[in-house]
Amino acid sequence: MAAGKLSAFLVALPCGRGSVTLFVALLATSAVYAAKLTPQTAAAFNRYIELAEARMKTDWKVKVRVGNIRIEGKKIDAPDGMIQDWVGTMFIPGVNISQVKAVLQDYENYKSFYKPEVIESRQISHQGDEYDVFLRLYKRQVLTVVLNSNYHVRYGMPDPHRMYVISHSTRIAEVKDADHPDAGEEQVGDDTGFLWRLNSYWRFEEADGGVYAECEAISLSRDVPPLLGWMIKGLLEKFPKESMQNTLRGTKAAVLGRLH
């Protein structure tokens, strides 16, 4: 943890019996929160992505019951890191592929569709079916984390009733001060390690009077430190799942909202 963030957390600690001991313990272990993205960690993620994308090419069918949103996931250990793979499925009734695509490509309004986890969004460039976009992500759970993230997004339609969207993160930087996100960033890959990579894979199929949707998100973060892991374990493990829930609900609401 950066010194400023540790100090802010310590100020919030209650005073009283045992508080001095806890204060000293936190100071002594503050280095636990520093994390570095190593070549071995990045290589493990890249290998997992390679295998996952190969599997996706042969496994198209989305599985969901009408009206339900279902999410399931798994964690994979990596050298000095943690890979999480979450899959969410849902059905959006009364819409077509074109209407879903229009929402997904409205990057300027992601900050409205996906709040509170997206607090800023914009399209950087666009050529054909490929886009480069910027999202500022926000997460608060014990600590507040704000991330400046860039993505390269590619759209494809194998036929008029099916569409896929592949998004690869190209840069994720943690801001130094969550209250002033434009004031500066930590060095990429040398921060608290809450999120180093985030790839997402949408698959849509128009059928049964609506659109079936499946979103798979694969993320890379630091491993959980052994001493004070309780402070960030929840954030590390819940961030991807809660982001998936927010993404599915936000997408469905935005698409249905445009029908009225």
Tab-separated table of C-alpha atoms in Angstrom:
chain	number	residue	atom	x	y	z
A	1	MET	CA	0.000	0.000	0.000
A	2	ALA	CA	1.257	3.462	-0.797
A	3	ALA	CA	2.189	5.446	2.301
A	4	GLY	CA	-0.632	7.964	1.793
A	5	LYS	CA	-3.268	5.244	1.588
A	6	LEU	CA	-1.914	3.486	4.653
A	7	SER	CA	-1.937	6.743	6.617
A	8	ALA	CA	-5.516	7.456	5.588
A	9	PHE	CA	-6.583	4.028	6.800
A	10	LEU	CA	-4.767	4.445	10.103
A	11	VAL	CA	-6.509	7.747	10.778
A	12	ALA	CA	-9.817	5.885	10.520
A	13	LEU	CA	-8.821	3.245	13.081
A	14	PRO	CA	-10.585	3.517	16.465
A	15	CYS	CA	-8.512	4.631	19.432
A	16	GLY	CA	-8.407	2.784	22.696
A	17	ARG	CA	-6.966	-0.366	24.192
A	18	GLY	CA	-4.656	-2.161	21.800
A	19	SER	CA	-4.749	0.577	19.164
A	20	VAL	CA	-1.056	1.427	19.566
A	21	THR	CA	-0.066	-2.197	19.034
A	22	LEU	CA	-2.224	-2.398	15.940
A	23	PHE	CA	-0.791	0.874	14.668
A	24	VAL	CA	2.779	-0.409	15.032
A	25	ALA	CA	1.866	-3.715	13.412
A	26	LEU	CA	0.365	-1.949	10.427
A	27	LEU	CA	3.390	0.259	10.007
A	28	ALA	CA	5.729	-2.721	10.226
A	29	THR	CA	3.831	-4.581	7.535
A	30	SER	CA	2.985	-1.725	5.193
A	31	ALA	CA	5.325	-3.191	2.593
A	32	VAL	CA	2.907	-6.102	2.262
A	33	TYR	CA	0.695	-3.844	0.185
A	34	ALA	CA	3.332	-3.075	-2.412
A	35	ALA	CA	2.949	-5.422	-5.370
A	36	LYS	CA	4.829	-5.701	-8.623
A	37	LEU	CA	3.643	-7.273	-11.841
A	38	THR	CA	6.462	-9.678	-12.731
A	39	PRO	CA	7.140	-11.211	-16.168
A	40	GLN	CA	6.233	-14.618	-14.698
A	41	THR	CA	2.848	-13.334	-13.479
A	42	ALA	CA	2.075	-11.713	-16.840
A	43	ALA	CA	3.154	-14.854	-18.703
A	44	ALA	CA	0.811	-17.011	-16.619
A	45	PHE	CA	-2.079	-14.708	-17.461
A	46	ASN	CA	-1.217	-14.667	-21.161
A	47	ARG	CA	-1.086	-18.458	-21.233
A	48	TYR	CA	-4.462	-18.726	-19.520
A	49	ILE	CA	-5.952	-16.243	-22.009
A	50	GLU	CA	-4.542	-18.271	-24.913
A	51	LEU	CA	-6.202	-21.459	-23.646
A	52	ALA	CA	-9.467	-19.693	-22.775
A	53	GLU	CA	-9.789	-18.039	-26.176
A	54	ALA	CA	-9.104	-21.355	-27.918
A	55	ARG	CA	-11.891	-22.943	-25.863
A	56	MET	CA	-14.306	-20.116	-26.663
A	57	LYS	CA	-13.953	-20.727	-30.400
A	58	THR	CA	-15.543	-24.154	-30.039
A	59	ASP	CA	-18.072	-23.356	-27.287
A	60	TRP	CA	-20.483	-20.738	-28.579
A	61	LYS	CA	-23.864	-21.592	-27.073
A	62	VAL	CA	-24.936	-19.385	-24.184
A	63	LYS	CA	-26.814	-21.104	-21.368
A	64	VAL	CA	-29.430	-19.120	-19.485
A	65	ARG	CA	-33.051	-19.383	-18.457
A	66	VAL	CA	-35.359	-16.643	-19.624
A	67	GLY	CA	-35.486	-13.793	-17.127
A	68	ASN	CA	-32.532	-14.927	-15.049
A	69	ILE	CA	-29.064	-13.529	-14.558
A	70	ARG	CA	-26.627	-16.246	-13.583
A	71	ILE	CA	-22.999	-15.777	-12.568
A	72	GLU	CA	-20.339	-18.348	-11.766
A	73	GLY	CA	-16.584	-18.166	-11.535
A	74	LYS	CA	-13.298	-19.632	-10.454
A	75	LYS	CA	-9.908	-18.529	-9.180
A	76	ILE	CA	-6.610	-19.748	-10.606
A	77	ASP	CA	-3.298	-19.337	-8.814
A	78	ALA	CA	-0.484	-17.663	-10.737
A	79	PRO	CA	3.084	-16.850	-9.655
A	80	ASP	CA	2.677	-13.852	-7.305
A	81	GLY	CA	-0.805	-13.271	-8.660
A	82	MET	CA	-4.383	-14.433	-8.955
A	83	ILE	CA	-6.423	-15.024	-12.116
A	84	GLN	CA	-10.209	-14.905	-11.851
A	85	ASP	CA	-12.538	-16.174	-14.559
A	86	TRP	CA	-16.202	-15.173	-14.203
A	87	VAL	CA	-19.033	-16.013	-16.603
A	88	GLY	CA	-22.412	-14.289	-16.526
A	89	THR	CA	-25.471	-15.088	-18.631
A	90	MET	CA	-28.815	-13.388	-19.114
A	91	PHE	CA	-31.745	-12.957	-21.503
A	92	ILE	CA	-32.947	-9.550	-22.734
A	93	PRO	CA	-36.536	-9.856	-23.985
A	94	GLY	CA	-38.065	-7.923	-26.856
A	95	VAL	CA	-34.820	-6.648	-28.395
A	96	ASN	CA	-32.535	-7.500	-31.289
A	97	ILE	CA	-28.788	-7.664	-31.888
A	98	SER	CA	-28.637	-4.174	-33.419
A	99	GLN	CA	-30.189	-2.602	-30.339
A	100	VAL	CA	-27.719	-4.359	-28.044
A	101	LYS	CA	-24.795	-3.348	-30.258
A	102	ALA	CA	-25.876	0.305	-30.195
A	103	VAL	CA	-25.700	0.338	-26.387
A	104	LEU	CA	-22.346	-1.425	-26.214
A	105	GLN	CA	-20.797	1.042	-28.656
A	106	ASP	CA	-22.115	4.089	-26.781
A	107	TYR	CA	-18.887	4.432	-24.789
A	108	GLU	CA	-19.500	8.035	-23.789
A	109	ASN	CA	-22.452	6.864	-21.685
A	110	TYR	CA	-20.781	3.917	-19.947
A	111	LYS	CA	-20.394	6.179	-16.917
A	112	SER	CA	-24.196	6.274	-16.770
A	113	PHE	CA	-24.890	2.650	-17.739
A	114	TYR	CA	-22.384	1.133	-15.319
A	115	LYS	CA	-22.247	3.494	-12.360
A	116	PRO	CA	-21.045	3.461	-9.625
A	117	GLU	CA	-18.145	1.272	-10.845
A	118	VAL	CA	-17.475	3.363	-13.959
A	119	ILE	CA	-17.075	7.042	-13.141
A	120	GLU	CA	-15.610	8.270	-16.446
A	121	SER	CA	-15.735	6.882	-19.977
A	122	ARG	CA	-14.903	7.920	-23.507
A	123	GLN	CA	-14.091	6.594	-26.942
A	124	ILE	CA	-10.501	7.309	-27.961
A	125	SER	CA	-10.506	6.018	-31.544
A	126	HIS	CA	-12.589	3.959	-33.934
A	127	GLN	CA	-11.805	2.162	-37.177
A	128	GLY	CA	-14.314	-0.252	-38.680
A	129	ASP	CA	-15.363	-2.803	-36.050
A	130	GLU	CA	-12.483	-1.943	-33.695
A	131	TYR	CA	-12.510	0.627	-30.902
A	132	ASP	CA	-10.088	1.981	-28.334
A	133	VAL	CA	-11.780	3.223	-25.175
A	134	PHE	CA	-10.983	4.646	-21.756
A	135	LEU	CA	-12.802	3.751	-18.530
A	136	ARG	CA	-12.121	5.073	-15.042
A	137	LEU	CA	-13.094	2.368	-12.547
A	138	TYR	CA	-14.080	2.952	-8.927
A	139	LYS	CA	-14.291	0.460	-6.074
A	140	ARG	CA	-14.774	1.067	-2.375
A	141	GLN	CA	-14.527	-1.687	0.238
A	142	VAL	CA	-12.437	-0.789	3.308
A	143	LEU	CA	-10.126	0.950	0.844
A	144	THR	CA	-11.068	3.117	-2.120
A	145	VAL	CA	-9.395	2.219	-5.405
A	146	VAL	CA	-9.627	4.202	-8.643
A	147	LEU	CA	-8.128	2.810	-11.840
A	148	ASN	CA	-7.529	4.439	-15.220
A	149	SER	CA	-7.989	1.682	-17.789
A	150	ASN	CA	-7.726	1.440	-21.567
A	151	TYR	CA	-9.138	-1.285	-23.796
A	152	HIS	CA	-9.009	-2.419	-27.404
A	153	VAL	CA	-12.412	-3.755	-28.437
A	154	ARG	CA	-13.313	-5.790	-31.517
A	155	TYR	CA	-16.809	-6.645	-32.782
A	156	GLY	CA	-17.760	-9.500	-35.071
A	157	MET	CA	-20.948	-11.043	-36.477
A	158	PRO	CA	-20.650	-14.637	-37.740
A	159	ASP	CA	-24.243	-14.323	-39.018
A	160	PRO	CA	-27.145	-11.836	-38.686
A	161	HIS	CA	-28.331	-13.443	-35.448
A	162	ARG	CA	-25.059	-13.776	-33.551
A	163	MET	CA	-22.436	-11.296	-32.376
A	164	TYR	CA	-19.251	-11.425	-30.345
A	165	VAL	CA	-17.314	-8.607	-28.672
A	166	ILE	CA	-13.723	-9.099	-27.503
A	167	SER	CA	-12.126	-6.534	-25.188
A	168	HIS	CA	-8.466	-6.669	-24.108
A	169	SER	CA	-7.095	-4.257	-21.536
A	170	THR	CA	-4.079	-2.416	-22.911
A	171	ARG	CA	-3.237	-0.305	-19.866
A	172	ILE	CA	-4.419	-0.231	-16.245
A	173	ALA	CA	-2.995	2.361	-13.859
A	174	GLU	CA	-3.973	2.966	-10.245
A	175	VAL	CA	-4.397	6.620	-9.319
A	176	LYS	CA	-2.395	7.946	-6.394
A	177	ASP	CA	-5.275	9.828	-4.778
A	178	ALA	CA	-8.782	8.414	-5.174
A	179	ASP	CA	-10.288	11.790	-4.225
A	180	HIS	CA	-8.307	13.558	-6.956
A	181	PRO	CA	-7.953	11.009	-9.788
A	182	ASP	CA	-6.408	13.499	-12.212
A	183	ALA	CA	-3.538	14.318	-9.850
A	184	GLY	CA	-1.300	11.415	-10.877
A	185	GLU	CA	-0.890	7.662	-11.224
A	186	GLU	CA	1.224	4.960	-9.673
A	187	GLN	CA	3.712	3.310	-12.013
A	188	VAL	CA	1.888	0.733	-14.122
A	189	GLY	CA	2.446	-2.739	-12.695
A	190	ASP	CA	4.068	-1.381	-9.523
A	191	ASP	CA	1.180	-0.442	-7.265
A	192	THR	CA	-1.190	-2.188	-4.841
A	193	GLY	CA	-2.048	-4.766	-7.485
A	194	PHE	CA	-5.845	-4.727	-7.242
A	195	LEU	CA	-6.185	-5.084	-11.017
A	196	TRP	CA	-3.413	-5.580	-13.590
A	197	ARG	CA	-5.337	-7.076	-16.516
A	198	LEU	CA	-9.004	-7.336	-17.495
A	199	ASN	CA	-10.231	-9.035	-20.673
A	200	SER	CA	-13.895	-9.556	-21.459
A	201	TYR	CA	-15.700	-11.658	-24.048
A	202	TRP	CA	-19.354	-11.068	-24.954
A	203	ARG	CA	-21.397	-13.515	-27.013
A	204	PHE	CA	-24.945	-12.748	-28.132
A	205	GLU	CA	-27.579	-14.812	-29.896
A	206	GLU	CA	-30.893	-13.437	-31.101
A	207	ALA	CA	-33.642	-16.030	-30.569
A	208	ASP	CA	-36.955	-16.697	-28.797
A	209	GLY	CA	-38.095	-13.081	-29.035
A	210	GLY	CA	-34.989	-11.483	-27.539
A	211	VAL	CA	-31.251	-11.747	-27.149
A	212	TYR	CA	-29.333	-14.302	-25.108
A	213	ALA	CA	-26.102	-12.855	-23.723
A	214	GLU	CA	-23.019	-14.364	-22.169
A	215	CYS	CA	-20.127	-12.345	-20.771
A	216	GLU	CA	-16.863	-13.894	-19.633
A	217	ALA	CA	-14.405	-11.662	-17.781
A	218	ILE	CA	-10.849	-12.805	-17.013
A	219	SER	CA	-8.803	-10.651	-14.651
A	220	LEU	CA	-5.329	-10.643	-13.141
A	221	SER	CA	-4.523	-9.164	-9.733
A	222	ARG	CA	-1.900	-9.577	-7.032
A	223	ASP	CA	-1.922	-12.521	-4.666
A	224	VAL	CA	-3.339	-12.069	-1.160
A	225	PRO	CA	-0.578	-11.040	1.322
A	226	PRO	CA	-0.245	-13.522	4.208
A	227	LEU	CA	-0.214	-11.103	7.163
A	228	LEU	CA	-2.793	-8.412	6.527
A	229	GLY	CA	-4.664	-10.124	3.725
A	230	TRP	CA	-7.958	-9.602	5.545
A	231	MET	CA	-7.806	-5.912	4.621
A	232	ILE	CA	-7.778	-6.481	0.850
A	233	LYS	CA	-8.839	-10.112	0.390
A	234	GLY	CA	-12.494	-9.160	0.091
A	235	LEU	CA	-11.775	-6.416	-2.425
A	236	LEU	CA	-9.560	-8.642	-4.557
A	237	GLU	CA	-12.065	-11.489	-4.625
A	238	LYS	CA	-15.311	-9.514	-4.852
A	239	PHE	CA	-14.244	-6.891	-7.394
A	240	PRO	CA	-14.542	-9.163	-10.502
A	241	LYS	CA	-17.823	-10.793	-9.432
A	242	GLU	CA	-19.490	-7.543	-8.430
A	243	SER	CA	-18.243	-5.916	-11.634
A	244	MET	CA	-19.826	-8.745	-13.632
A	245	GLN	CA	-23.154	-8.235	-11.845
A	246	ASN	CA	-22.980	-4.496	-12.467
A	247	THR	CA	-22.116	-5.038	-16.145
A	248	LEU	CA	-24.968	-7.471	-16.835
A	249	ARG	CA	-27.583	-5.429	-15.000
A	250	GLY	CA	-26.373	-2.166	-16.499
A	251	THR	CA	-26.364	-3.537	-20.041
A	252	LYS	CA	-29.839	-5.023	-19.716
A	253	ALA	CA	-31.269	-1.845	-18.189
A	254	ALA	CA	-29.655	0.360	-20.860
A	255	VAL	CA	-30.947	-1.761	-23.745
A	256	LEU	CA	-34.479	-2.024	-22.351
A	257	GLY	CA	-34.446	1.655	-21.425
A	258	ARG	CA	-34.056	2.615	-25.068
A	259	LEU	CA	-37.285	0.855	-25.965
A	260	HIS	CA	-39.338	3.493	-24.140
